[in-house]
Amino acid sequence: MIPMENLSGKTAVVTGATGLLGPYHCEALSRAGAKVYVTDTDENACQRVAGLLENAVPYRLDVTDKQMCQTLSEHILKQDGRLDILVNNAAINDKFESPETVLELSKFENYPLEMWQRSLDVNLTGTFLCCQVLGSMMARQGKGSIINIASTYGIVAPNQSLYKAKNGKQLFYKPPAYAATKAAIIHLTRYLAAYWGHAGVRVNCLSPGGVENGQSQDFISNYIRSTPLGRMARPTDYQQAVLFLAGDASSYMTGSNLVIDGGFTIW
């Protein structure tokens, strides 16, 4: 059950729509009546997600490619005449291929420059480009809502003790790029809220807490002990927040960071 804002007649774009949270953002917007462009780099995955929804369009998009963003903008203008909602969800959360090297490579001293650069390109520059191209479309039409997906790690530093086994052994370190890019997204949101307020474009952040997704039991136990509500998030925990930020219920809200983390950042 998703009791909702009525978004009938609205057009939405969700980037990174085939990842952990993307399909749930798309589902919420679709059930509320919006036409949803399900975008990601894997066209087949976009088709699978869109196929489960009403009025959803799969669309291959690399958010680091400005020309692809412009082509999407032109397509939406031709097909729909306007864009009402943009959810910048695309992001890289570093994964290390080898269990044998993850501890050493994830240390700040050894963290590979190419991983740092790739996170900057996708997480930050990708959000910048989508805002620049698709947000400008909203500014020209005089209305729109941009929702940038940040993170609790954009607010507080990663607690590296979460990534320890029960025996106290450090399994790996949360790398610096994810936190740095998510913090930057929060401030980019404030910048754009101030810049486009006069044009009727609202720009807000949603900062989710950790979502349970097959992590080790040691990590889950550590995370739960650090969270007042005593559990990790479910992917559905953020659907109502997306609808709130997308619709008229938040019509006097811009430049804000909506933190939904079970209380993780209060300690």
PDB file of C-alpha atoms in Angstrom:
ATOM      1  CA  MET A   1       0.000   0.000   0.000  1.00  0.00           C
ATOM      2  CA  ILE A   2       1.343   3.391  -1.017  1.00  0.00           C
ATOM      3  CA  PRO A   3      -1.224   6.084  -0.137  1.00  0.00           C
ATOM      4  CA  MET A   4      -0.056   8.979  -2.136  1.00  0.00           C
ATOM      5  CA  GLU A   5       0.211  12.267  -3.797  1.00  0.00           C
ATOM      6  CA  ASN A   6      -1.703  12.359  -7.034  1.00  0.00           C
ATOM      7  CA  LEU A   7       0.960  12.735  -9.698  1.00  0.00           C
ATOM      8  CA  SER A   8      -1.330  12.014 -12.642  1.00  0.00           C
ATOM      9  CA  GLY A   9      -0.217  13.869 -15.734  1.00  0.00           C
ATOM     10  CA  LYS A  10       3.303  14.392 -14.344  1.00  0.00           C
ATOM     11  CA  THR A  11       6.468  13.202 -16.049  1.00  0.00           C
ATOM     12  CA  ALA A  12       9.389  11.903 -14.000  1.00  0.00           C
ATOM     13  CA  VAL A  13      12.949  10.745 -14.642  1.00  0.00           C
ATOM     14  CA  VAL A  14      14.733   8.403 -12.242  1.00  0.00           C
ATOM     15  CA  THR A  15      18.459   7.818 -12.812  1.00  0.00           C
ATOM     16  CA  GLY A  16      20.185   4.714 -11.519  1.00  0.00           C
ATOM     17  CA  ALA A  17      16.744   3.165 -11.723  1.00  0.00           C
ATOM     18  CA  THR A  18      17.822  -0.474 -11.700  1.00  0.00           C
ATOM     19  CA  GLY A  19      19.947  -0.445  -8.535  1.00  0.00           C
ATOM     20  CA  LEU A  20      18.997  -1.153  -4.935  1.00  0.00           C
ATOM     21  CA  LEU A  21      16.569   1.742  -4.376  1.00  0.00           C
ATOM     22  CA  GLY A  22      15.887   2.910  -7.930  1.00  0.00           C
ATOM     23  CA  PRO A  23      13.107   0.412  -8.720  1.00  0.00           C
ATOM     24  CA  TYR A  24      11.285   1.422  -5.525  1.00  0.00           C
ATOM     25  CA  HIS A  25      11.500   5.121  -6.400  1.00  0.00           C
ATOM     26  CA  CYS A  26      10.082   4.279  -9.840  1.00  0.00           C
ATOM     27  CA  GLU A  27       7.316   2.148  -8.341  1.00  0.00           C
ATOM     28  CA  ALA A  28       6.199   4.891  -5.961  1.00  0.00           C
ATOM     29  CA  LEU A  29       6.058   7.534  -8.693  1.00  0.00           C
ATOM     30  CA  SER A  30       4.310   5.196 -11.108  1.00  0.00           C
ATOM     31  CA  ARG A  31       1.649   4.142  -8.601  1.00  0.00           C
ATOM     32  CA  ALA A  32       1.017   7.801  -7.874  1.00  0.00           C
ATOM     33  CA  GLY A  33       0.148   8.279 -11.537  1.00  0.00           C
ATOM     34  CA  ALA A  34       3.340   9.738 -13.021  1.00  0.00           C
ATOM     35  CA  LYS A  35       4.855   8.664 -16.314  1.00  0.00           C
ATOM     36  CA  VAL A  36       8.304   7.429 -15.299  1.00  0.00           C
ATOM     37  CA  TYR A  37      11.422   7.277 -17.423  1.00  0.00           C
ATOM     38  CA  VAL A  38      13.372   4.344 -15.995  1.00  0.00           C
ATOM     39  CA  THR A  39      16.976   5.222 -16.835  1.00  0.00           C
ATOM     40  CA  ASP A  40      20.262   3.422 -16.290  1.00  0.00           C
ATOM     41  CA  THR A  41      23.254   2.194 -18.278  1.00  0.00           C
ATOM     42  CA  ASP A  42      21.871  -1.350 -18.701  1.00  0.00           C
ATOM     43  CA  GLU A  43      19.033  -1.196 -21.227  1.00  0.00           C
ATOM     44  CA  ASN A  44      17.812  -4.726 -20.505  1.00  0.00           C
ATOM     45  CA  ALA A  45      17.615  -4.004 -16.777  1.00  0.00           C
ATOM     46  CA  CYS A  46      15.657  -0.811 -17.524  1.00  0.00           C
ATOM     47  CA  GLN A  47      13.200  -2.856 -19.563  1.00  0.00           C
ATOM     48  CA  ARG A  48      12.770  -5.357 -16.725  1.00  0.00           C
ATOM     49  CA  VAL A  49      12.007  -2.644 -14.165  1.00  0.00           C
ATOM     50  CA  ALA A  50       9.734  -0.683 -16.512  1.00  0.00           C
ATOM     51  CA  GLY A  51       7.884  -3.884 -17.447  1.00  0.00           C
ATOM     52  CA  LEU A  52       6.650  -4.251 -13.868  1.00  0.00           C
ATOM     53  CA  LEU A  53       5.128  -0.755 -13.794  1.00  0.00           C
ATOM     54  CA  GLU A  54       2.293   1.172 -15.345  1.00  0.00           C
ATOM     55  CA  ASN A  55       3.173   3.995 -17.716  1.00  0.00           C
ATOM     56  CA  ALA A  56       6.930   3.500 -17.454  1.00  0.00           C
ATOM     57  CA  VAL A  57       9.471   3.988 -20.244  1.00  0.00           C
ATOM     58  CA  PRO A  58      12.846   2.205 -20.229  1.00  0.00           C
ATOM     59  CA  TYR A  59      15.637   4.492 -21.407  1.00  0.00           C
ATOM     60  CA  ARG A  60      19.370   3.871 -21.551  1.00  0.00           C
ATOM     61  CA  LEU A  61      21.256   6.770 -19.977  1.00  0.00           C
ATOM     62  CA  ASP A  62      24.844   7.278 -18.880  1.00  0.00           C
ATOM     63  CA  VAL A  63      24.640  10.259 -16.541  1.00  0.00           C
ATOM     64  CA  THR A  64      28.297  11.122 -17.194  1.00  0.00           C
ATOM     65  CA  ASP A  65      27.535  11.755 -20.880  1.00  0.00           C
ATOM     66  CA  LYS A  66      26.128  15.261 -21.397  1.00  0.00           C
ATOM     67  CA  GLN A  67      24.999  14.506 -24.948  1.00  0.00           C
ATOM     68  CA  MET A  68      22.928  11.545 -23.755  1.00  0.00           C
ATOM     69  CA  CYS A  69      21.311  13.803 -21.136  1.00  0.00           C
ATOM     70  CA  GLN A  70      20.511  16.360 -23.820  1.00  0.00           C
ATOM     71  CA  THR A  71      19.041  13.694 -26.103  1.00  0.00           C
ATOM     72  CA  LEU A  72      16.808  12.527 -23.247  1.00  0.00           C
ATOM     73  CA  SER A  73      15.702  16.111 -22.624  1.00  0.00           C
ATOM     74  CA  GLU A  74      14.802  16.557 -26.298  1.00  0.00           C
ATOM     75  CA  HIS A  75      12.941  13.238 -26.315  1.00  0.00           C
ATOM     76  CA  ILE A  76      10.873  14.184 -23.258  1.00  0.00           C
ATOM     77  CA  LEU A  77      10.083  17.601 -24.681  1.00  0.00           C
ATOM     78  CA  LYS A  78       8.881  16.025 -27.910  1.00  0.00           C
ATOM     79  CA  GLN A  79       6.907  13.197 -26.303  1.00  0.00           C
ATOM     80  CA  ASP A  80       5.565  14.837 -23.138  1.00  0.00           C
ATOM     81  CA  GLY A  81       6.069  18.566 -23.474  1.00  0.00           C
ATOM     82  CA  ARG A  82       7.515  18.966 -19.985  1.00  0.00           C
ATOM     83  CA  LEU A  83       9.422  17.339 -17.125  1.00  0.00           C
ATOM     84  CA  ASP A  84       8.037  17.652 -13.607  1.00  0.00           C
ATOM     85  CA  ILE A  85      10.206  15.402 -11.419  1.00  0.00           C
ATOM     86  CA  LEU A  86      13.880  14.422 -11.539  1.00  0.00           C
ATOM     87  CA  VAL A  87      15.269  11.869  -9.075  1.00  0.00           C
ATOM     88  CA  ASN A  88      19.079  11.831  -9.232  1.00  0.00           C
ATOM     89  CA  ASN A  89      19.672   8.378  -7.823  1.00  0.00           C
ATOM     90  CA  ALA A  90      22.591   7.110  -9.933  1.00  0.00           C
ATOM     91  CA  ALA A  91      25.687   6.417  -7.835  1.00  0.00           C
ATOM     92  CA  ILE A  92      28.642   4.117  -7.392  1.00  0.00           C
ATOM     93  CA  ASN A  93      29.204   2.502  -4.029  1.00  0.00           C
ATOM     94  CA  ASP A  94      32.677   1.008  -4.319  1.00  0.00           C
ATOM     95  CA  LYS A  95      32.989  -2.749  -4.630  1.00  0.00           C
ATOM     96  CA  PHE A  96      36.367  -4.454  -4.472  1.00  0.00           C
ATOM     97  CA  GLU A  97      36.705  -7.537  -6.658  1.00  0.00           C
ATOM     98  CA  SER A  98      39.157  -9.560  -4.598  1.00  0.00           C
ATOM     99  CA  PRO A  99      38.479 -10.529  -0.963  1.00  0.00           C
ATOM    100  CA  GLU A 100      42.246 -10.991  -0.596  1.00  0.00           C
ATOM    101  CA  THR A 101      43.048  -7.346  -1.404  1.00  0.00           C
ATOM    102  CA  VAL A 102      39.957  -5.493  -0.169  1.00  0.00           C
ATOM    103  CA  LEU A 103      41.408  -4.602   3.252  1.00  0.00           C
ATOM    104  CA  GLU A 104      44.585  -3.073   1.862  1.00  0.00           C
ATOM    105  CA  LEU A 105      43.001  -1.366  -1.157  1.00  0.00           C
ATOM    106  CA  SER A 106      40.198   0.179   0.885  1.00  0.00           C
ATOM    107  CA  LYS A 107      42.644   1.906   3.239  1.00  0.00           C
ATOM    108  CA  PHE A 108      42.770   5.625   2.547  1.00  0.00           C
ATOM    109  CA  GLU A 109      46.534   5.449   2.018  1.00  0.00           C
ATOM    110  CA  ASN A 110      46.104   2.881  -0.781  1.00  0.00           C
ATOM    111  CA  TYR A 111      42.735   3.824  -2.258  1.00  0.00           C
ATOM    112  CA  PRO A 112      43.087   3.768  -6.083  1.00  0.00           C
ATOM    113  CA  LEU A 113      42.846   7.089  -7.869  1.00  0.00           C
ATOM    114  CA  GLU A 114      40.767   5.524 -10.646  1.00  0.00           C
ATOM    115  CA  MET A 115      38.096   4.471  -8.130  1.00  0.00           C
ATOM    116  CA  TRP A 116      38.061   7.973  -6.641  1.00  0.00           C
ATOM    117  CA  GLN A 117      37.698   9.502 -10.113  1.00  0.00           C
ATOM    118  CA  ARG A 118      34.958   7.102 -11.198  1.00  0.00           C
ATOM    119  CA  SER A 119      32.894   7.935  -8.112  1.00  0.00           C
ATOM    120  CA  LEU A 120      33.334  11.646  -8.745  1.00  0.00           C
ATOM    121  CA  ASP A 121      32.264  11.165 -12.371  1.00  0.00           C
ATOM    122  CA  VAL A 122      29.097   9.198 -11.612  1.00  0.00           C
ATOM    123  CA  ASN A 123      27.979  10.390  -8.191  1.00  0.00           C
ATOM    124  CA  LEU A 124      28.777  14.081  -8.455  1.00  0.00           C
ATOM    125  CA  THR A 125      29.335  15.018 -12.092  1.00  0.00           C
ATOM    126  CA  GLY A 126      26.431  12.806 -13.152  1.00  0.00           C
ATOM    127  CA  THR A 127      24.124  14.633 -10.755  1.00  0.00           C
ATOM    128  CA  PHE A 128      25.516  17.967 -11.945  1.00  0.00           C
ATOM    129  CA  LEU A 129      24.893  17.133 -15.615  1.00  0.00           C
ATOM    130  CA  CYS A 130      21.352  15.859 -15.065  1.00  0.00           C
ATOM    131  CA  CYS A 131      20.544  18.985 -13.067  1.00  0.00           C
ATOM    132  CA  GLN A 132      22.184  21.212 -15.666  1.00  0.00           C
ATOM    133  CA  VAL A 133      20.354  19.698 -18.630  1.00  0.00           C
ATOM    134  CA  LEU A 134      17.047  18.433 -17.220  1.00  0.00           C
ATOM    135  CA  GLY A 135      16.815  21.030 -14.453  1.00  0.00           C
ATOM    136  CA  SER A 136      17.278  23.798 -17.009  1.00  0.00           C
ATOM    137  CA  MET A 137      14.291  22.347 -18.840  1.00  0.00           C
ATOM    138  CA  MET A 138      12.256  22.722 -15.646  1.00  0.00           C
ATOM    139  CA  ALA A 139      13.482  26.291 -15.137  1.00  0.00           C
ATOM    140  CA  ARG A 140      12.361  27.234 -18.648  1.00  0.00           C
ATOM    141  CA  GLN A 141       8.897  25.836 -18.011  1.00  0.00           C
ATOM    142  CA  GLY A 142       8.694  27.583 -14.615  1.00  0.00           C
ATOM    143  CA  LYS A 143       8.136  24.601 -12.328  1.00  0.00           C
ATOM    144  CA  GLY A 144       9.675  21.312 -11.256  1.00  0.00           C
ATOM    145  CA  SER A 145      11.008  19.218  -8.386  1.00  0.00           C
ATOM    146  CA  ILE A 146      14.533  17.824  -8.270  1.00  0.00           C
ATOM    147  CA  ILE A 147      15.301  15.168  -5.676  1.00  0.00           C
ATOM    148  CA  ASN A 148      18.994  14.415  -5.188  1.00  0.00           C
ATOM    149  CA  ILE A 149      19.693  11.168  -3.365  1.00  0.00           C
ATOM    150  CA  ALA A 150      22.506  11.759  -0.876  1.00  0.00           C
ATOM    151  CA  SER A 151      23.344   9.622   2.173  1.00  0.00           C
ATOM    152  CA  THR A 152      23.901   9.695   5.888  1.00  0.00           C
ATOM    153  CA  TYR A 153      27.593   9.477   4.945  1.00  0.00           C
ATOM    154  CA  GLY A 154      27.207  12.888   3.378  1.00  0.00           C
ATOM    155  CA  ILE A 155      26.385  14.185   6.875  1.00  0.00           C
ATOM    156  CA  VAL A 156      28.620  12.162   9.179  1.00  0.00           C
ATOM    157  CA  ALA A 157      31.879  10.340   8.547  1.00  0.00           C
ATOM    158  CA  PRO A 158      31.769   6.572   8.057  1.00  0.00           C
ATOM    159  CA  ASN A 159      32.167   4.694  11.301  1.00  0.00           C
ATOM    160  CA  GLN A 160      34.874   2.232  10.322  1.00  0.00           C
ATOM    161  CA  SER A 161      34.141   0.033  13.333  1.00  0.00           C
ATOM    162  CA  LEU A 162      30.948  -1.071  11.579  1.00  0.00           C
ATOM    163  CA  TYR A 163      33.137  -3.003   9.175  1.00  0.00           C
ATOM    164  CA  LYS A 164      34.724  -5.220  11.796  1.00  0.00           C
ATOM    165  CA  ALA A 165      34.052  -8.895  12.435  1.00  0.00           C
ATOM    166  CA  LYS A 166      32.834 -10.126  15.792  1.00  0.00           C
ATOM    167  CA  ASN A 167      36.427 -10.945  16.764  1.00  0.00           C
ATOM    168  CA  GLY A 168      37.420  -7.294  16.222  1.00  0.00           C
ATOM    169  CA  LYS A 169      39.248  -7.846  12.930  1.00  0.00           C
ATOM    170  CA  GLN A 170      38.825  -5.027  10.404  1.00  0.00           C
ATOM    171  CA  LEU A 171      37.353  -6.575   7.256  1.00  0.00           C
ATOM    172  CA  PHE A 172      37.629  -3.481   5.062  1.00  0.00           C
ATOM    173  CA  TYR A 173      37.333   0.298   5.276  1.00  0.00           C
ATOM    174  CA  LYS A 174      34.527   2.368   3.824  1.00  0.00           C
ATOM    175  CA  PRO A 175      36.393   4.335   1.129  1.00  0.00           C
ATOM    176  CA  PRO A 176      36.457   8.143   1.012  1.00  0.00           C
ATOM    177  CA  ALA A 177      34.843   8.793  -2.387  1.00  0.00           C
ATOM    178  CA  TYR A 178      31.290   7.831  -1.481  1.00  0.00           C
ATOM    179  CA  ALA A 179      31.172  10.107   1.566  1.00  0.00           C
ATOM    180  CA  ALA A 180      32.908  12.997  -0.209  1.00  0.00           C
ATOM    181  CA  THR A 181      30.581  12.890  -3.220  1.00  0.00           C
ATOM    182  CA  LYS A 182      27.417  12.577  -1.142  1.00  0.00           C
ATOM    183  CA  ALA A 183      28.445  15.556   1.007  1.00  0.00           C
ATOM    184  CA  ALA A 184      29.038  17.538  -2.176  1.00  0.00           C
ATOM    185  CA  ILE A 185      25.597  16.599  -3.485  1.00  0.00           C
ATOM    186  CA  ILE A 186      23.982  18.030  -0.358  1.00  0.00           C
ATOM    187  CA  HIS A 187      25.670  21.371  -0.948  1.00  0.00           C
ATOM    188  CA  LEU A 188      25.004  21.300  -4.697  1.00  0.00           C
ATOM    189  CA  THR A 189      21.351  20.920  -3.733  1.00  0.00           C
ATOM    190  CA  ARG A 190      21.501  24.093  -1.630  1.00  0.00           C
ATOM    191  CA  TYR A 191      23.270  25.937  -4.422  1.00  0.00           C
ATOM    192  CA  LEU A 192      20.624  24.998  -6.984  1.00  0.00           C
ATOM    193  CA  ALA A 193      17.750  25.726  -4.605  1.00  0.00           C
ATOM    194  CA  ALA A 194      19.044  29.267  -4.245  1.00  0.00           C
ATOM    195  CA  TYR A 195      19.844  29.591  -7.941  1.00  0.00           C
ATOM    196  CA  TRP A 196      16.503  28.341  -9.297  1.00  0.00           C
ATOM    197  CA  GLY A 197      14.088  29.399  -6.566  1.00  0.00           C
ATOM    198  CA  HIS A 198      12.892  32.362  -8.635  1.00  0.00           C
ATOM    199  CA  ALA A 199      12.208  29.995 -11.555  1.00  0.00           C
ATOM    200  CA  GLY A 200       9.862  27.762  -9.565  1.00  0.00           C
ATOM    201  CA  VAL A 201      12.228  24.809  -9.427  1.00  0.00           C
ATOM    202  CA  ARG A 202      12.498  23.170  -6.009  1.00  0.00           C
ATOM    203  CA  VAL A 203      15.669  21.222  -5.245  1.00  0.00           C
ATOM    204  CA  ASN A 204      15.863  18.966  -2.211  1.00  0.00           C
ATOM    205  CA  CYS A 205      17.923  16.049  -0.920  1.00  0.00           C
ATOM    206  CA  LEU A 206      16.897  12.715   0.478  1.00  0.00           C
ATOM    207  CA  SER A 207      19.557  11.127   2.702  1.00  0.00           C
ATOM    208  CA  PRO A 208      18.775   7.461   3.327  1.00  0.00           C
ATOM    209  CA  GLY A 209      20.292   5.317   6.010  1.00  0.00           C
ATOM    210  CA  GLY A 210      21.746   1.878   5.366  1.00  0.00           C
ATOM    211  CA  VAL A 211      19.511  -0.614   3.567  1.00  0.00           C
ATOM    212  CA  GLU A 212      19.734  -4.309   4.421  1.00  0.00           C
ATOM    213  CA  ASN A 213      20.964  -6.051   1.281  1.00  0.00           C
ATOM    214  CA  GLY A 214      22.689  -9.315   2.026  1.00  0.00           C
ATOM    215  CA  GLN A 215      25.454  -7.845   4.175  1.00  0.00           C
ATOM    216  CA  SER A 216      27.296 -10.017   6.663  1.00  0.00           C
ATOM    217  CA  GLN A 217      25.582 -10.684   9.958  1.00  0.00           C
ATOM    218  CA  ASP A 218      28.473  -8.973  11.748  1.00  0.00           C
ATOM    219  CA  PHE A 219      27.863  -5.762   9.794  1.00  0.00           C
ATOM    220  CA  ILE A 220      24.098  -5.905  10.311  1.00  0.00           C
ATOM    221  CA  SER A 221      24.564  -6.422  14.058  1.00  0.00           C
ATOM    222  CA  ASN A 222      27.045  -3.533  14.241  1.00  0.00           C
ATOM    223  CA  TYR A 223      24.742  -1.251  12.297  1.00  0.00           C
ATOM    224  CA  ILE A 224      21.694  -2.112  14.387  1.00  0.00           C
ATOM    225  CA  ARG A 225      23.592  -1.291  17.596  1.00  0.00           C
ATOM    226  CA  SER A 226      24.362   2.146  16.097  1.00  0.00           C
ATOM    227  CA  THR A 227      20.746   2.899  15.173  1.00  0.00           C
ATOM    228  CA  PRO A 228      18.096   3.948  17.713  1.00  0.00           C
ATOM    229  CA  LEU A 229      15.284   2.156  15.845  1.00  0.00           C
ATOM    230  CA  GLY A 230      17.282  -1.071  16.034  1.00  0.00           C
ATOM    231  CA  ARG A 231      17.152  -2.172  12.403  1.00  0.00           C
ATOM    232  CA  MET A 232      18.473  -1.400   8.954  1.00  0.00           C
ATOM    233  CA  ALA A 233      16.155   0.166   6.412  1.00  0.00           C
ATOM    234  CA  ARG A 234      13.909  -1.660   3.976  1.00  0.00           C
ATOM    235  CA  PRO A 235      13.900  -0.298   0.390  1.00  0.00           C
ATOM    236  CA  THR A 236      10.227   0.616   0.790  1.00  0.00           C
ATOM    237  CA  ASP A 237      11.035   2.918   3.721  1.00  0.00           C
ATOM    238  CA  TYR A 238      11.905   5.744   1.307  1.00  0.00           C
ATOM    239  CA  GLN A 239       8.948   5.627  -1.067  1.00  0.00           C
ATOM    240  CA  GLN A 240       6.736   8.017   0.854  1.00  0.00           C
ATOM    241  CA  ALA A 241       9.615  10.486   1.157  1.00  0.00           C
ATOM    242  CA  VAL A 242      10.129  10.503  -2.608  1.00  0.00           C
ATOM    243  CA  LEU A 243       6.430  11.151  -3.150  1.00  0.00           C
ATOM    244  CA  PHE A 244       6.419  13.922  -0.560  1.00  0.00           C
ATOM    245  CA  LEU A 245       9.365  15.689  -2.187  1.00  0.00           C
ATOM    246  CA  ALA A 246       7.971  15.158  -5.683  1.00  0.00           C
ATOM    247  CA  GLY A 247       4.484  16.513  -5.043  1.00  0.00           C
ATOM    248  CA  ASP A 248       2.602  19.517  -3.792  1.00  0.00           C
ATOM    249  CA  ALA A 249       2.808  18.511  -0.120  1.00  0.00           C
ATOM    250  CA  SER A 250       6.360  19.922  -0.132  1.00  0.00           C
ATOM    251  CA  SER A 251       5.533  22.973  -2.253  1.00  0.00           C
ATOM    252  CA  TYR A 252       7.179  25.361   0.273  1.00  0.00           C
ATOM    253  CA  MET A 253      10.279  23.213   0.724  1.00  0.00           C
ATOM    254  CA  THR A 254      13.552  23.729  -1.107  1.00  0.00           C
ATOM    255  CA  GLY A 255      17.234  23.427  -0.258  1.00  0.00           C
ATOM    256  CA  SER A 256      16.442  20.910   2.473  1.00  0.00           C
ATOM    257  CA  ASN A 257      18.004  17.579   3.293  1.00  0.00           C
ATOM    258  CA  LEU A 258      15.384  15.061   4.390  1.00  0.00           C
ATOM    259  CA  VAL A 259      17.191  12.518   6.574  1.00  0.00           C
ATOM    260  CA  ILE A 260      15.513   9.127   6.998  1.00  0.00           C
ATOM    261  CA  ASP A 261      17.958   6.884   8.807  1.00  0.00           C
ATOM    262  CA  GLY A 262      16.329   5.293  11.836  1.00  0.00           C
ATOM    263  CA  GLY A 263      18.176   7.831  13.979  1.00  0.00           C
ATOM    264  CA  PHE A 264      21.665   6.748  12.818  1.00  0.00           C
ATOM    265  CA  THR A 265      23.003  10.327  12.603  1.00  0.00           C
ATOM    266  CA  ILE A 266      21.778  11.538  16.002  1.00  0.00           C
ATOM    267  CA  TRP A 267      24.628   9.797  17.825  1.00  0.00           C
TER     268      TRP A 267
END
